[in-house]
CSV table of C-alpha atoms in Angstrom, one decimal:
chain,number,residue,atom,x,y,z
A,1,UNK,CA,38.2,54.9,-4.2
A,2,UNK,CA,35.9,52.8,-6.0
A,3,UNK,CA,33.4,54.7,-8.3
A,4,UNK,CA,29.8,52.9,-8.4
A,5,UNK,CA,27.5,53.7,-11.2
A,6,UNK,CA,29.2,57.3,-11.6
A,7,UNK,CA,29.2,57.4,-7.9
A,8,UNK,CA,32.7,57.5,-6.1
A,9,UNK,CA,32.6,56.5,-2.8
A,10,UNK,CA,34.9,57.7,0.2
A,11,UNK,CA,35.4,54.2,1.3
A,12,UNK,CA,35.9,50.8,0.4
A,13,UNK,CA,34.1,49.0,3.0
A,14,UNK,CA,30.5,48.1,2.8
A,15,UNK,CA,28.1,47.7,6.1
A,16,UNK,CA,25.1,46.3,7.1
A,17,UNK,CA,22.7,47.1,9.4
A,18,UNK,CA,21.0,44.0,10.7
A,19,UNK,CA,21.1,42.2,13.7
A,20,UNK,CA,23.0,45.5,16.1
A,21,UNK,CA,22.5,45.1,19.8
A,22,UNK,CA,21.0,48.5,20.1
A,23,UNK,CA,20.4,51.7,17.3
A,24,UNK,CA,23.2,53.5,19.5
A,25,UNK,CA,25.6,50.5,18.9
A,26,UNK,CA,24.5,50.6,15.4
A,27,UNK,CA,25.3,54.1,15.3
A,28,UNK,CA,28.8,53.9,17.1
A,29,UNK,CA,29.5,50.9,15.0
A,30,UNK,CA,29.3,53.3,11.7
A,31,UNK,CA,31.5,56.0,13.2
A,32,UNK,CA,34.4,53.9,14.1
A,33,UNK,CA,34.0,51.6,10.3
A,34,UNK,CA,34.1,55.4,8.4
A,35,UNK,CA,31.9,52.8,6.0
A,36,UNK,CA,31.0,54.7,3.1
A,37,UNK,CA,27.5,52.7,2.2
A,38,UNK,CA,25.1,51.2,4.6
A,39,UNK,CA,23.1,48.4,3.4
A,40,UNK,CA,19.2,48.3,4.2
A,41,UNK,CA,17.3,45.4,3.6
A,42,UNK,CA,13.1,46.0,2.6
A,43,UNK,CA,10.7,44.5,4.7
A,44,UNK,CA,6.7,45.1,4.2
A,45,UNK,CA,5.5,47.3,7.0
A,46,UNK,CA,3.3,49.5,6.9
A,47,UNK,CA,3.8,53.8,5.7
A,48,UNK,CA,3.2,56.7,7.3
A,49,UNK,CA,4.7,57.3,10.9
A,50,UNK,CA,4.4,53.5,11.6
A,51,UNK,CA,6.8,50.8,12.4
A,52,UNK,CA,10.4,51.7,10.7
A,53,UNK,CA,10.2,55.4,10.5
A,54,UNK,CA,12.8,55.5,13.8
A,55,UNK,CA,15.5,52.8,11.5
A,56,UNK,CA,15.4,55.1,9.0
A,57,UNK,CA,16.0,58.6,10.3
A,58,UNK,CA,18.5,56.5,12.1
A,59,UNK,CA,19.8,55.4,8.6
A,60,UNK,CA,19.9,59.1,7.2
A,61,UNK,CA,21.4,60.3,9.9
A,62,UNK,CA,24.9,58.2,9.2
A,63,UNK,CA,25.4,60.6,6.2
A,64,UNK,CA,26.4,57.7,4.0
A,65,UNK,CA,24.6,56.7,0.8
A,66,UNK,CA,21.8,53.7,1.4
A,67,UNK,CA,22.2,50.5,-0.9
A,68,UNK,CA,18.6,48.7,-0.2
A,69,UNK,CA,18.6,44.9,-0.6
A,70,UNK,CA,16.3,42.4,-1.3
A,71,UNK,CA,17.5,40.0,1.2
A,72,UNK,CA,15.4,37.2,1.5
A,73,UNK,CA,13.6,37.1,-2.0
A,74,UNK,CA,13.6,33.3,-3.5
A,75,UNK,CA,12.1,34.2,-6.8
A,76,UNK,CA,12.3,36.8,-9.7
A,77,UNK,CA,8.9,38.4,-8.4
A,78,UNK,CA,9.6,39.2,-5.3
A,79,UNK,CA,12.8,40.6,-6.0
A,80,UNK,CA,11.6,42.7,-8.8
A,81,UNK,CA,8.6,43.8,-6.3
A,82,UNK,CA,11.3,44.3,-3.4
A,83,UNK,CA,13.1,46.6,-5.6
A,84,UNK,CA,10.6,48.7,-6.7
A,85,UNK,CA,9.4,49.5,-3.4
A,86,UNK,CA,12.8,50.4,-2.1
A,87,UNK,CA,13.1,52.7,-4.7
A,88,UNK,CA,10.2,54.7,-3.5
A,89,UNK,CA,11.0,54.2,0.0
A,90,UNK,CA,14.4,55.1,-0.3
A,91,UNK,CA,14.5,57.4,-3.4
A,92,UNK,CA,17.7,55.5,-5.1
A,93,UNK,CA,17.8,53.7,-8.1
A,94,UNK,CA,20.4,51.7,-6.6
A,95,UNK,CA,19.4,47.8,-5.3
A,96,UNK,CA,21.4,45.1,-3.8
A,97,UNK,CA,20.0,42.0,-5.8
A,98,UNK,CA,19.6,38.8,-3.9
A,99,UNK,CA,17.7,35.9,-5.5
A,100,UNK,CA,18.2,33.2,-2.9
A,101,UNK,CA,18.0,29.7,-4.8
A,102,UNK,CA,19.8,27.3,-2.1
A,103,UNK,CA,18.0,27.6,1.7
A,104,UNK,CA,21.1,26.1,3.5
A,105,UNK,CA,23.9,27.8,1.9
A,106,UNK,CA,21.7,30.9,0.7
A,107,UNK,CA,23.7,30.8,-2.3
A,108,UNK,CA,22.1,33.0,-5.1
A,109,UNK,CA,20.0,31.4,-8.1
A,110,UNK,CA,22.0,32.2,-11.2
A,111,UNK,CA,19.0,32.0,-13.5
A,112,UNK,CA,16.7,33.7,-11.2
A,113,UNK,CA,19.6,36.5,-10.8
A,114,UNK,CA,20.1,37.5,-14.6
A,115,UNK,CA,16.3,37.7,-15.3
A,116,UNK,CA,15.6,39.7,-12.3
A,117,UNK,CA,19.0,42.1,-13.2
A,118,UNK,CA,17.8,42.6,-17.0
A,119,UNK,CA,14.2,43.7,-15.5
A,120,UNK,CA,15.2,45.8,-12.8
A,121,UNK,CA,18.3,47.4,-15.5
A,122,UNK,CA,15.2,48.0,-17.8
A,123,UNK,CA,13.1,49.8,-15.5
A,124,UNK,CA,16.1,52.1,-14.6
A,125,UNK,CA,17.6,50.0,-11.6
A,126,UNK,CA,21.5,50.6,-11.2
A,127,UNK,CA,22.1,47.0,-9.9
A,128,UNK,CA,24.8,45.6,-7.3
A,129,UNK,CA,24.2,41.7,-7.7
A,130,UNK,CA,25.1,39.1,-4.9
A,131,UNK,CA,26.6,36.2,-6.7
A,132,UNK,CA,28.8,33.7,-6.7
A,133,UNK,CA,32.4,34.0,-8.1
A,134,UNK,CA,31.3,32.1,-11.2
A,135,UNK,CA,32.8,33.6,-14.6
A,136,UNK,CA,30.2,32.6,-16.6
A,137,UNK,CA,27.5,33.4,-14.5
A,138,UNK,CA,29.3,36.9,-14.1
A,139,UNK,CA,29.7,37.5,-18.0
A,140,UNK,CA,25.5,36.9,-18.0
A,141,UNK,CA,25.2,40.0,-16.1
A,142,UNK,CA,27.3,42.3,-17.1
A,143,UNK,CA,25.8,41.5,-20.6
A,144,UNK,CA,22.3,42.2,-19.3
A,145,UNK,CA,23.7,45.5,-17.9
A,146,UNK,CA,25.5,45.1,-14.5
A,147,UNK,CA,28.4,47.7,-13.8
A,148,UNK,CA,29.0,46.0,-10.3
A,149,UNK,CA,29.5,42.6,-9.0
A,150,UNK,CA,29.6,41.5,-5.8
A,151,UNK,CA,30.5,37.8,-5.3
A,152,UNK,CA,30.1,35.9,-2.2
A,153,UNK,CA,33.5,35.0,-0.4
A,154,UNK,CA,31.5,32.0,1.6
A,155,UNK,CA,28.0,31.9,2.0
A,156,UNK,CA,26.1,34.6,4.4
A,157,UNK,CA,26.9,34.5,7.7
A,158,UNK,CA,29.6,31.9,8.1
A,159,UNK,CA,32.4,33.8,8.9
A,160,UNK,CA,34.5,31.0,6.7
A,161,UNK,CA,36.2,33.9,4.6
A,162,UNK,CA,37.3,33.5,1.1
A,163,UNK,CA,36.3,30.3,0.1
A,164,UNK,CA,37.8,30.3,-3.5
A,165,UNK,CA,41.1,32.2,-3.8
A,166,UNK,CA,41.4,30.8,-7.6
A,167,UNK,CA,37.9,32.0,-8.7
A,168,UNK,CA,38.0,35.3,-6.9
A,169,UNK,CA,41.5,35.8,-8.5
A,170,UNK,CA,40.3,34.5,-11.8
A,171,UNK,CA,37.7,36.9,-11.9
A,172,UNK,CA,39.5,40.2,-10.9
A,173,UNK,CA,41.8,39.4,-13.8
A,174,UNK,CA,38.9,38.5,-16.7
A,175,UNK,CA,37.3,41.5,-15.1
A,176,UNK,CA,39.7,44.6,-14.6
A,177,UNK,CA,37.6,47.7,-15.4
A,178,UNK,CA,34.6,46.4,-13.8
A,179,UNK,CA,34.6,46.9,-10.1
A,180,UNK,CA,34.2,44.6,-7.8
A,181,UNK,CA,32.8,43.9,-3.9
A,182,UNK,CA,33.5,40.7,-2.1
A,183,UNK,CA,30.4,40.8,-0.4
A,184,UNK,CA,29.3,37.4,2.5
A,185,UNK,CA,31.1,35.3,4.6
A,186,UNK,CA,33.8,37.7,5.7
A,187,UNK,CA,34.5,36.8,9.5
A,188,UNK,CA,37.6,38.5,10.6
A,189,UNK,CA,39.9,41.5,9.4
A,190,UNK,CA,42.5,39.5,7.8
A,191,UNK,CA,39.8,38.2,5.2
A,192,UNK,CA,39.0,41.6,4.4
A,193,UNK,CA,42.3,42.8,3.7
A,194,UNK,CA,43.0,39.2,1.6
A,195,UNK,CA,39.9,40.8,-0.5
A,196,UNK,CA,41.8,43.8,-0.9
A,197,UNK,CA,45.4,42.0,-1.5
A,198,UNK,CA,43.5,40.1,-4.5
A,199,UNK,CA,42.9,44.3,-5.8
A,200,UNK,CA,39.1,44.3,-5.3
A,201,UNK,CA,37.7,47.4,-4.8
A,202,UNK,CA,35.2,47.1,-1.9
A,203,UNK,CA,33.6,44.7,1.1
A,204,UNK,CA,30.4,44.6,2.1
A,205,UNK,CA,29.8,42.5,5.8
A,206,UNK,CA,27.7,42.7,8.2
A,207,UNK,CA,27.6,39.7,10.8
A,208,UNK,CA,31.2,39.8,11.6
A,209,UNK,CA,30.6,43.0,13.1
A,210,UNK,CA,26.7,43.3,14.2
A,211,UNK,CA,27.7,40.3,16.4
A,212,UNK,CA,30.9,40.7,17.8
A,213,UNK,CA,31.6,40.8,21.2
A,214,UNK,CA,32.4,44.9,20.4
A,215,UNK,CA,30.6,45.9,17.7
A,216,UNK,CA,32.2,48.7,17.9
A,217,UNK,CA,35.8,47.6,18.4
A,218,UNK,CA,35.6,45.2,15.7
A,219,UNK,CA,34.1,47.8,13.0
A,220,UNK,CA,37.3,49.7,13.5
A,221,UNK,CA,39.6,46.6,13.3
A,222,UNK,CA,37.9,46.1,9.6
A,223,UNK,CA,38.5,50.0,8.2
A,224,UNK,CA,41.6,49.3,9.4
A,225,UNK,CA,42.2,46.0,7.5
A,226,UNK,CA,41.1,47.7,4.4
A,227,UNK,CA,42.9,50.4,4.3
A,228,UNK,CA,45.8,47.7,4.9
A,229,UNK,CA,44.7,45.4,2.1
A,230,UNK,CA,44.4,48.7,-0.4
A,231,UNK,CA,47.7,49.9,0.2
A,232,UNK,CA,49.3,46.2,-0.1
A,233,UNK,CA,47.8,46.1,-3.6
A,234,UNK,CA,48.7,49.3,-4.1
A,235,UNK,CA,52.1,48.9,-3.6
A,236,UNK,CA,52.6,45.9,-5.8
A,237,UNK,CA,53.4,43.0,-3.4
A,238,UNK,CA,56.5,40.4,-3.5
A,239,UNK,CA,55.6,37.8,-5.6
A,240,UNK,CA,55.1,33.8,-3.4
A,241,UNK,CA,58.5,31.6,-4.1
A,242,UNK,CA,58.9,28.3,-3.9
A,243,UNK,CA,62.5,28.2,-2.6
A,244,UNK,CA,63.7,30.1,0.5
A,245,UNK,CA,66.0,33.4,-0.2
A,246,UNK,CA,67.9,35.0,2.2
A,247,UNK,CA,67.4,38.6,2.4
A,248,UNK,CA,70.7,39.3,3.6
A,249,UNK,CA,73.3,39.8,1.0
A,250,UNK,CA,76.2,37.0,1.1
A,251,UNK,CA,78.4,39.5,-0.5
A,252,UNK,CA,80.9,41.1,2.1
A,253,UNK,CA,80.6,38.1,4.4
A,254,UNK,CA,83.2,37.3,6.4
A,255,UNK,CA,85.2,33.6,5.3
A,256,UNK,CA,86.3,31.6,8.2
C-alpha cells in the first residue's frame, strides 16, 4: 500500500468530495470506494458553528485521513494562504497544492507550483502537488522537498483518461522510489487500473464518480479497478508483441 510522508495508507484510491447529489450519497459513495483519503477543498466561510460545520463532521465521520486542497488558487499567495488555513482547520500538515495557471485546461502553473511547494515545505507543509507529467518540472519539486507527486492524467474534469502514456511511463521509471498519484481526468475504471498497470501507487478522482448516474455503483466499479490494476502490475504482465504467437503448442499436432 502506498506510504505517504511516513503515512501508509489502506488503499490506493484517492476521493473527492465535491459536487455529490446529497451528504448521504457522499457517504454511501465512500463505503462502497473503501477510499483510503478524502480530499477537501478550503473555502472562506465563516468559524464557529456556521456554514460547513455539518461537511465536516460529515468528513470525520468517513474514518479516513483528510488531504485539504487549494483548489482554485491562481497565484502563489493564495495558495500559500489556503494552506495555512487548512492546516488549522483541519489540523494536518498535509496540502494538496494547486496553482492553477491555464483557466481552460486548469492545468497547473509550473513556476507558481515550485515557489508555493518550497514555502509551504519551509513552514512544515508535507506537500502532494497537482502537476503535469513533466520530468523537469517534477525534478524542481522534489528538489524543493516534495516526497509525492501527483500528475494530471487529462486536465480536471474531462473524463479523457490518460492523456500521455509515454510521459506517465517516463516518469514512473526516472522516479521509482518516489510515489506517485495519477490524480485528474480519470473518467471510467479501465483508466484507473491503466494507472495502476503503469505501477503507480494511487488515484485520486472525483467527478467520474460525484456525477455518475450511481455514485454509488460507480465508486465500487473504481476500488475494484484498482485492486485489478495493482495486482496486474504486481504480477509482472506479458510484455506487447509485434507479431501474433499462438498459444497453443504445435508440438504433438496431428500431420494430415
Amino acid at each position: 500500500m502506498p506510504d505517504f510522508y511516513g503515512t501508509e495508507v489502506a488503499s490506493r484510491l484517492m476521493l473527492g468530495t465535491a459536487q455529490y447529489p446529497s451528504p448521504s450519497v457522499l457517504a454511501e459513495a465512500f463505503r462502497a470506494s473503501a477510499a483510503g483519503i478524502a480530499t477537501v477543498s478550503v473555502r472562506r466561510e465563516a468559524g464557529g458553528e456556521q456554514a460547513g460545520q455539518d461537511f465536516w463532521r460529515l468528513i470525520q465521520d468517513l474514518g479516513v485521513a483528510v488531504l485539504p486542497n487549494t483548489a482554485g488558487c491562481h497565484s502563489v499567495r493564495e495558495a500559500v494562504t489556503t494552506a495555512q488555513m487548512a492546516r488549522e482547520l483541519f489540523d494536518t500538515n498535509w496540502i494538496k497544492l494547486e496553482v492553477i495557471g491555464h483557466s481552460d485546461t486548469l492545468q497547473p502553473d509550473p513556476f507558481g507550483l515550485v515557489d508555493a511547494a518550497a514555502q509551504l515545505i519551509e513552514d512544515g507543509f508535507d506537500v502532494f502537488p497537482y502537476c503535469t507529467e513533466d520530468l523537469v518540472l517534477c525534478e524542481r519539486l522534489i528538489e524543493v522537498g516534495c516526497k509525492v507527486l501527483m500528475p494530471w492524467g487529462a486536465p480536471i474534469g474531462t473524463g479523457m483518461g490518460l492523456n500521455n502514456i509515454y510521459g506517465l511511463r517516463s516518469l514512473r521509471a526516472h522516479f521509482p522510489d518516489v510515489p506517485l498519484v495519477v490524480d485528474a481526468g480519470l473518467g471510467l475504471p479501465s483508466h484507473v487500473a491503466q494507472a495502476m498497470e503503469l505501477g503507480y501507487d494511487a488515484v485520486l478522482l472525483n467527478t467520474a464518480v460525484a456525477k455518475a448516474g450511481d455514485p454509488v455503483a460507480m465508486a465500487k466499479a473504481f476500488a475494484l479497478a484498482v485492486e485489478a490494476g495493482a495486482l496486474a502490475a504486481q504480477a509482472d504482465p506479458m510484455d506487447a508483441r509485434d507479431m501474433a504467437v499462438p498459444s497453443t503448442p504445435v508440438l504433438g499436432k496431428a500431420i494430415l
